[in-house]
Tab-separated table of C-alpha atoms in Angstrom:
chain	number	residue	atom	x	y	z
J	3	UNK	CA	0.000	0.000	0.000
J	4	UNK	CA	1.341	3.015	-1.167
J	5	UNK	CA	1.928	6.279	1.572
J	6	UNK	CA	0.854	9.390	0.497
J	7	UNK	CA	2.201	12.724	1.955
J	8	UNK	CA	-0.052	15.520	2.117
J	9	UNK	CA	0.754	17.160	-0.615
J	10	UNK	CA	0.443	14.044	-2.810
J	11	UNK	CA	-3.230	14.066	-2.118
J	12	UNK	CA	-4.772	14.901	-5.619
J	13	UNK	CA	-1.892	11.990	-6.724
J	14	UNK	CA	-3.656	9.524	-4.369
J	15	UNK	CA	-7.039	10.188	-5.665
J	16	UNK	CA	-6.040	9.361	-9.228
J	17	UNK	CA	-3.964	6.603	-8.859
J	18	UNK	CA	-6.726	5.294	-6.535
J	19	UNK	CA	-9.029	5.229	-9.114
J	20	UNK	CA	-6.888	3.618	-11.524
J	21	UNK	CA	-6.646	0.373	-9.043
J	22	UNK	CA	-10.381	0.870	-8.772
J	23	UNK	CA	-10.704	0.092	-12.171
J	24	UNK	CA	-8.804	-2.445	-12.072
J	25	UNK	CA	-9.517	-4.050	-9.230
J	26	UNK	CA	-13.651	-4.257	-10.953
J	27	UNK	CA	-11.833	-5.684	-13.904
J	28	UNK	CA	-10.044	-8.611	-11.762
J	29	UNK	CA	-13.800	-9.096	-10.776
J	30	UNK	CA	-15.527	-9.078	-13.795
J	31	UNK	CA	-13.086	-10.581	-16.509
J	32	UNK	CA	-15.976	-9.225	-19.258
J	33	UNK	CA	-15.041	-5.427	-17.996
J	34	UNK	CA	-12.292	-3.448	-20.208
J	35	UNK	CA	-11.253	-0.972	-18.714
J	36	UNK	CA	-7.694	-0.456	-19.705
J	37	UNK	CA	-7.982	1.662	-21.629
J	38	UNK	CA	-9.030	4.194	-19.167
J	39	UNK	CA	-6.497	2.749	-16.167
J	40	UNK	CA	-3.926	3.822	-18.861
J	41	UNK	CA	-4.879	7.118	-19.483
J	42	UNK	CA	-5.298	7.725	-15.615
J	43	UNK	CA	-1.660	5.937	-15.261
J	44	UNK	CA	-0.781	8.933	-17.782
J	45	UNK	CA	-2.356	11.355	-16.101
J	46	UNK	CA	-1.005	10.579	-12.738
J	47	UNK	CA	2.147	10.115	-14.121
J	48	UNK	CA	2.244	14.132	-15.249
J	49	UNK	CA	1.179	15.307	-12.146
J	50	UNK	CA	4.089	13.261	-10.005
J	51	UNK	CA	6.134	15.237	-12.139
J	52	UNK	CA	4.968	18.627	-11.655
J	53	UNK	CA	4.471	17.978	-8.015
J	54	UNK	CA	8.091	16.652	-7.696
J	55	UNK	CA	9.798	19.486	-10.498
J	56	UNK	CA	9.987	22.301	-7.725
J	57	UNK	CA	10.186	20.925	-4.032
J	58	UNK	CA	9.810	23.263	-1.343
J	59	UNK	CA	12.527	22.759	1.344
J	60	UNK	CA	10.009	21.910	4.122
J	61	UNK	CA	8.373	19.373	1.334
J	62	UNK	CA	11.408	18.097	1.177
J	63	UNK	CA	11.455	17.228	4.651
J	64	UNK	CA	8.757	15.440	3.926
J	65	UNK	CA	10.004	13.123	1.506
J	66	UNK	CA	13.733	12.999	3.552
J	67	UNK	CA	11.397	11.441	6.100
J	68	UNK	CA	8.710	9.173	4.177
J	69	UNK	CA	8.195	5.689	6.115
J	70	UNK	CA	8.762	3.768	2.851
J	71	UNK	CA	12.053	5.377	1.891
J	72	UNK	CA	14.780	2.675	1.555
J	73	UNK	CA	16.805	2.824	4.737
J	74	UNK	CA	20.681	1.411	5.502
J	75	UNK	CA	19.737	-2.155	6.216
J	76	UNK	CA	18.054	-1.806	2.532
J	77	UNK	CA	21.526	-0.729	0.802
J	78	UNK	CA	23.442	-3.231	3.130
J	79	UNK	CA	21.257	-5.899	1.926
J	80	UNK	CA	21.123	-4.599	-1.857
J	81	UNK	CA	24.855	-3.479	-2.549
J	82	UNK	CA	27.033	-4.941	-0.326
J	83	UNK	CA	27.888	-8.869	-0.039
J	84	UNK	CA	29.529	-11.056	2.625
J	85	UNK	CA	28.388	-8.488	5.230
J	86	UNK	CA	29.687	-9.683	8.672
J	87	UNK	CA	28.134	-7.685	11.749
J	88	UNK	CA	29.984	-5.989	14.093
J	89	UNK	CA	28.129	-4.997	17.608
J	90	UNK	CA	28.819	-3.299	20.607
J	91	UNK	CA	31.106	-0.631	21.441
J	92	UNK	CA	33.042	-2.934	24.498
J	93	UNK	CA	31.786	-0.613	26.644
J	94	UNK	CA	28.323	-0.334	27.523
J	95	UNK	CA	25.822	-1.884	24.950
J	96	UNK	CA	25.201	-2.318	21.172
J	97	UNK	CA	22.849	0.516	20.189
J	98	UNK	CA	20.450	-0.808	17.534
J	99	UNK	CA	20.216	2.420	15.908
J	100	UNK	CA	23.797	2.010	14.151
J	101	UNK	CA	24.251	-1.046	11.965
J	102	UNK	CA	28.284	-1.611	11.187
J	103	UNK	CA	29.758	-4.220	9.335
J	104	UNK	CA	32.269	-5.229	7.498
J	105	UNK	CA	31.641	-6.323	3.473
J	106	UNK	CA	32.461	-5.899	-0.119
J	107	UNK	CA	31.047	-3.413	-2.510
J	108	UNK	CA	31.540	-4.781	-5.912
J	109	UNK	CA	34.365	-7.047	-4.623
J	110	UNK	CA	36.202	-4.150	-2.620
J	111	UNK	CA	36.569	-5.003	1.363
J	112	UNK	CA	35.315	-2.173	3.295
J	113	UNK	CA	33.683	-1.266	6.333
J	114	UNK	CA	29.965	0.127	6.107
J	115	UNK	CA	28.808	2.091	8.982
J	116	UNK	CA	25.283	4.090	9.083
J	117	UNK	CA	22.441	4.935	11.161
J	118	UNK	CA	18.814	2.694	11.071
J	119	UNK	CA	15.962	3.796	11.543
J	120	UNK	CA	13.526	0.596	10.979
J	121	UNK	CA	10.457	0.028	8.601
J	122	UNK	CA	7.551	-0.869	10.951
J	123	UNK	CA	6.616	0.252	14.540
J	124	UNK	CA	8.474	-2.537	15.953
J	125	UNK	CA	11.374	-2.014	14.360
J	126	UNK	CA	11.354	1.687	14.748
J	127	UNK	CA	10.764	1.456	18.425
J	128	UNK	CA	13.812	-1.124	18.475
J	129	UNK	CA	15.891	0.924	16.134
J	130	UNK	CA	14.848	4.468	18.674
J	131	UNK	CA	13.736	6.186	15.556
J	132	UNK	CA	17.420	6.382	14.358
J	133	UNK	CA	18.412	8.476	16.872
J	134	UNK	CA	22.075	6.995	18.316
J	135	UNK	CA	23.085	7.318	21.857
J	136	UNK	CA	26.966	7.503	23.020
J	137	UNK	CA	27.661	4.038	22.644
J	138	UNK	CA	26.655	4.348	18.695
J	139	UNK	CA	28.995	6.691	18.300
J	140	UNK	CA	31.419	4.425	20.229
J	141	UNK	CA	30.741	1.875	18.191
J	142	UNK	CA	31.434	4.255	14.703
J	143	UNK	CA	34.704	5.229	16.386
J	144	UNK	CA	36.016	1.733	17.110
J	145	UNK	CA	35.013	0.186	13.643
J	146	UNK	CA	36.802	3.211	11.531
J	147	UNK	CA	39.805	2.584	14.488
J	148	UNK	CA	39.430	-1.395	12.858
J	149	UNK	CA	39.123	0.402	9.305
J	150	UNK	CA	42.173	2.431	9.674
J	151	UNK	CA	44.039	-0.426	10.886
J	152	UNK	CA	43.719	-2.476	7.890
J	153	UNK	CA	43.334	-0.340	5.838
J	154	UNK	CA	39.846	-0.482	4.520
J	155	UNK	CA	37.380	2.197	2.987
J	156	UNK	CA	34.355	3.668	5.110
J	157	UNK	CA	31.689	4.030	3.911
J	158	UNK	CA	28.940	5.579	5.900
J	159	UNK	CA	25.291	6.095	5.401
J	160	UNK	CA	23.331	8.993	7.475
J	161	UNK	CA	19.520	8.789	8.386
J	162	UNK	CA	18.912	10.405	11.591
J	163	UNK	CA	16.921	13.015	12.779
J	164	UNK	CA	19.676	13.610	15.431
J	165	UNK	CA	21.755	11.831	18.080
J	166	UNK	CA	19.439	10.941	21.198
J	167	UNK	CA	18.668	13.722	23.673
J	168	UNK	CA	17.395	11.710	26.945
J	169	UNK	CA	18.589	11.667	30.414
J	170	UNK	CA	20.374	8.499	30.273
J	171	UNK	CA	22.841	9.344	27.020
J	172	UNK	CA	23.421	12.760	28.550
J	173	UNK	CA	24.885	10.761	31.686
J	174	UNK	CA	26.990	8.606	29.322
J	175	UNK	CA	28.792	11.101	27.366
J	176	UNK	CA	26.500	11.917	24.612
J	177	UNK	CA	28.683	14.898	23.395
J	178	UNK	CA	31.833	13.754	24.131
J	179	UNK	CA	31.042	10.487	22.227
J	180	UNK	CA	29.619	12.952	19.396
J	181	UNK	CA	32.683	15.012	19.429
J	182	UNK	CA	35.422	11.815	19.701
J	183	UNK	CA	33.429	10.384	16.727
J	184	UNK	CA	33.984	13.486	14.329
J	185	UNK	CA	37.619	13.240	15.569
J	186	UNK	CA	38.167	9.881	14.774
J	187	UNK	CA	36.858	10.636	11.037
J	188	UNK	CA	39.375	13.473	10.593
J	189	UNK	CA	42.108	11.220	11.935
J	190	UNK	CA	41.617	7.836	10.008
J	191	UNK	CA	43.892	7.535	6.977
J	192	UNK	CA	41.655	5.649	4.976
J	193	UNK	CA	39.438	6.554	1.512
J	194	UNK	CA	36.169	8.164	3.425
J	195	UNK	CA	32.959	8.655	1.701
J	196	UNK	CA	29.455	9.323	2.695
J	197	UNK	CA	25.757	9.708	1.726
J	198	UNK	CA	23.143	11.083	3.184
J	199	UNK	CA	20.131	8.783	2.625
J	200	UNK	CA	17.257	10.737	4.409
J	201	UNK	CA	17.613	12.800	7.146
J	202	UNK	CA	20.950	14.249	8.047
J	203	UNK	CA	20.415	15.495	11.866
J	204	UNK	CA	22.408	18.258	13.458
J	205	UNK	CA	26.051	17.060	15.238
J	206	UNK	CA	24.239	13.321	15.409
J	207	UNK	CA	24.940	13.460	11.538
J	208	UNK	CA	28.189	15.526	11.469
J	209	UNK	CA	29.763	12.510	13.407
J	210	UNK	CA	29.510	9.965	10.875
J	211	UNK	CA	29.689	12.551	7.760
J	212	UNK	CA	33.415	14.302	8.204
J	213	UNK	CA	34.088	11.775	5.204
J	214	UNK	CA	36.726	13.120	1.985
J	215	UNK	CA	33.562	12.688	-0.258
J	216	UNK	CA	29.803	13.974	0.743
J	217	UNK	CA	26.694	13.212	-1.516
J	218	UNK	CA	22.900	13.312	-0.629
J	219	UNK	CA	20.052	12.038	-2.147
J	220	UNK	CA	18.119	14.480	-4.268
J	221	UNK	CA	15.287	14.509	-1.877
J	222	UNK	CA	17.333	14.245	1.437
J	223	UNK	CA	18.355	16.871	4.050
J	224	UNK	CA	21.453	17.833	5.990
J	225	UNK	CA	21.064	20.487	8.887
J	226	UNK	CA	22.117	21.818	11.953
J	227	UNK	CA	18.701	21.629	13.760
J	228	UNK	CA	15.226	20.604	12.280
J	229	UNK	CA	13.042	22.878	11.022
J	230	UNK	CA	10.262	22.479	14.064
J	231	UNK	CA	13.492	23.053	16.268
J	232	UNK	CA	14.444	25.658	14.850
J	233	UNK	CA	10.879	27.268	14.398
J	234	UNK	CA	10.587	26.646	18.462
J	235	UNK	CA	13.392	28.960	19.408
J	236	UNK	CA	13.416	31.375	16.869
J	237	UNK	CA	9.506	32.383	16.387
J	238	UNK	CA	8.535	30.561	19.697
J	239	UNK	CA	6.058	28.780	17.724
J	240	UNK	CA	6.524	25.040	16.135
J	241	UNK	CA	4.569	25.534	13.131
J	242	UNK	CA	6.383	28.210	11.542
J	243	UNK	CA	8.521	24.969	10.424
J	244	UNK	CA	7.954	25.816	6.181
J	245	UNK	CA	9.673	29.489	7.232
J	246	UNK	CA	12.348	27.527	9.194
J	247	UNK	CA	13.099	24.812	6.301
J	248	UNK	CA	13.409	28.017	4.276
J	249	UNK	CA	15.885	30.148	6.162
J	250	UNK	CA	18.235	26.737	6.956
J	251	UNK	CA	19.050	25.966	3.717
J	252	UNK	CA	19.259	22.111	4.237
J	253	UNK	CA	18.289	20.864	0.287
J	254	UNK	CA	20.837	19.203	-1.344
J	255	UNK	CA	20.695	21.645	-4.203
J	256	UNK	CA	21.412	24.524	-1.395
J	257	UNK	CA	24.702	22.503	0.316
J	258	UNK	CA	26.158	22.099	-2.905
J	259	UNK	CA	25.499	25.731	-3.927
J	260	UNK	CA	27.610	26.375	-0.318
J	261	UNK	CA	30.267	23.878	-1.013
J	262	UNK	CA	29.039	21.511	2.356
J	263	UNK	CA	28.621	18.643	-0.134
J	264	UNK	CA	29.909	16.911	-2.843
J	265	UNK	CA	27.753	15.528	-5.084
J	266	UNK	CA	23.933	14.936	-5.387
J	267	UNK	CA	22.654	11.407	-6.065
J	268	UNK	CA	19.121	11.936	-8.295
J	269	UNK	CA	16.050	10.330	-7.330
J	270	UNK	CA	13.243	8.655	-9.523
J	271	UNK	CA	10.100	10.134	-10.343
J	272	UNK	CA	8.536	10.837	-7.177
J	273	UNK	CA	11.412	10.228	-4.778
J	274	UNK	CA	13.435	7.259	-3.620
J	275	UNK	CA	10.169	5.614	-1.795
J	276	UNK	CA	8.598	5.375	-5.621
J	277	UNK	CA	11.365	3.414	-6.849
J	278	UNK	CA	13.307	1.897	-4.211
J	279	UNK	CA	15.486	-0.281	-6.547
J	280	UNK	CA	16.235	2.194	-8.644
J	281	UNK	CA	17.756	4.639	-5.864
J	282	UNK	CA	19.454	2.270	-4.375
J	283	UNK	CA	21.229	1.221	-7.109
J	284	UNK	CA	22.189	5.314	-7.652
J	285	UNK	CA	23.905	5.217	-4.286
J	286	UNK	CA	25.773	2.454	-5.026
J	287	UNK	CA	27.569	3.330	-8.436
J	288	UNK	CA	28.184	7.261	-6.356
J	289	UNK	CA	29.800	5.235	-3.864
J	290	UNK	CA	31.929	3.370	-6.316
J	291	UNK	CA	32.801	6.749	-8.416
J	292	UNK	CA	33.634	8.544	-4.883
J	293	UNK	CA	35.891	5.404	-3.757
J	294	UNK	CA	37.438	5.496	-7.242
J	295	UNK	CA	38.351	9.146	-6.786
J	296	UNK	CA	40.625	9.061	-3.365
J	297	UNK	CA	42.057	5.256	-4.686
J	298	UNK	CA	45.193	6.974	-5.641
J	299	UNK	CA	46.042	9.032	-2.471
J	300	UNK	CA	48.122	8.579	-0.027
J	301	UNK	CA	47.578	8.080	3.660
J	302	UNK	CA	48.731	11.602	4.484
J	303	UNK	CA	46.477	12.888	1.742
J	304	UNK	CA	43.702	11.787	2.404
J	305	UNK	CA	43.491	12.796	6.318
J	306	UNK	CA	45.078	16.545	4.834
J	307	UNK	CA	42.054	16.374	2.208
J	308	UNK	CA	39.571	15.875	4.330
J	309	UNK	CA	40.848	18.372	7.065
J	310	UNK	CA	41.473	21.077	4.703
J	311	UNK	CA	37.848	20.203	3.355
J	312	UNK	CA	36.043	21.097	7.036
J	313	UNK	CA	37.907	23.476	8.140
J	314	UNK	CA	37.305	25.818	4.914
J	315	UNK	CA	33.952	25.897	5.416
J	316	UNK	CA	32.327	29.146	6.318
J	317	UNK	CA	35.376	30.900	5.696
J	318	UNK	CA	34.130	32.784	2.297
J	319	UNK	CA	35.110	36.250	2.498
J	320	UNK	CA	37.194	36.294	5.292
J	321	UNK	CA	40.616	38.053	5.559
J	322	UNK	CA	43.216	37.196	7.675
């Protein structure tokens, strides 16, 4: 069954009377109504266009956060092969909202890392929403530590709203794990590359995307605070969220524009949930095209690359 945001409404009622007809068809085989499924198919077809051509930002939070959006147990399962599952951080727990493991993209060892947010309820609740406390980051920091070590690629893949704010990963070193995380990826001498796959959430997502290479899906988003958090302390008042997705700037098309990210991985018709297979398989050759890029480098360019990378950002029209 087929989720429809709220501004794919008029999309829903169309296609919904497409499988109408066809669903009276399937009941009376004497009924021929193809003919006008088709041009309904057609005509839903142009409007998932139009609606898609010119995304608002905050509609674009939207679709960063549809249910049926592939998440990073889909592209484990889809790109990589002889994954092998590394838990735990050997310190407190294994938090289920980070999924690390080590496996082969198109033959090449490397080590995937990313955050999971689940498909169901169930899963969700298990996965906390894909919101990581310290000992995800933990985890991250001791499998690129394994990475660097043998000298395999990370790969990481960011879906998070934002690292988790409760009482108990405050006591645990939330920030501190946040902060030793984005270290270790500045440190590791390894080819780094990332995607945002959905949501990229404040310092929760900076952890795991200090990487040499940066893309996003076409649809995704990559900000310092979400647009209701940022609507709450600016105006006071949660549903100015469309004004706040506005002024943040946290499209793809907008963090190229500034230079924050690399690349941007495009979407089928009517965003990643529409055509799951197809995205996927998007990520997967920018992944091999970013690998291929740093395959050359040297240890000692690669951690200089990605350092100079960071720590020229936001430095446009200074003077020293």
């Amino acid at each position: 069954m087929t989720n429809y945001l709220e501004f794919e409404k008029p999309l829903a009622e169309i296609e919904g009377k497409a499988e109408e007809l066809r669903a009276l068809a399937r009941a009376n085989r004497e009924m021929d109504v193809e003919q006008e499924a088709e041009a309904l198919d057609g005509k839903a077809a142009s409007m998932l266009a139009e609606l898609y051509k010119d995304l608002s930002p905050w509609r674009k939070c939207q679709v960063a956060r549809h249910p049926d959006r592939p998440r990073c147990s889909d592209y484990l399962e889809a790109l990589f092969t002889e994954c092998t599952p590394l838990a735990g951080d050997r310190n407190f727990a294994d938090d289920q909202a980070v999924l690390g493991c080590l496996a082969r993209l198109d033959g090449r060892p490397v080590v995937v890392i990313g955050h999971e947010k689940g498909h169901d309820t169930k899963s969700r609740i298990k996965r906390n929403f894909g919101m990581a406390g310290p000992e995800g980051y933990r985890k991250a920091v001791r499998l690129m530590t394994l990475a660097d070590r043998f000298g395999l690629p990370v790969i990481t893949l960011v879906d998070t709203p934002g690292a988790y704010p409760g009482k108990g990963a405050e006591e645990r070193g939330q920030a501190e794990a946040i902060a030793r995380a984005t270290q270790k990826c500045l440190q590791i001498g390894v080819p780094f590359v990332c995607v945002v796959i959905g949501e990229g959430g404040s310092g929760g997502a900076v952890a795991f995307a200090t990487a040499n290479r940066v893309a996003m899906l076409e649809h995704s988003i990559y900000s310092v605070i979400s647009p209701e958090g940022c609507a709450s302390i600016l105006w006071k008042d949660s549903e100015k969220m469309r004004e706040a997705a506005q002024a943040l700037r946290l499209t793809a098309a907008d963090l190229k524009k500034l230079g924050v990210i690399d690349r941007i991985v495009f979407e089928p018709p009517g965003g990643a949930q529409r055509d799951r297979k197809a995205a996927i398989a998007a990520v997967g050759a920018a992944l091999m095209e970013m690998l291929e890029s740093l395959s050359s480098m040297s240890r000692e360019a690669l951690v200089k690359d990605r350092r100079d990378k960071f720590l020229s950002m936001g430095a446009h029209g200074l003077t020293a």
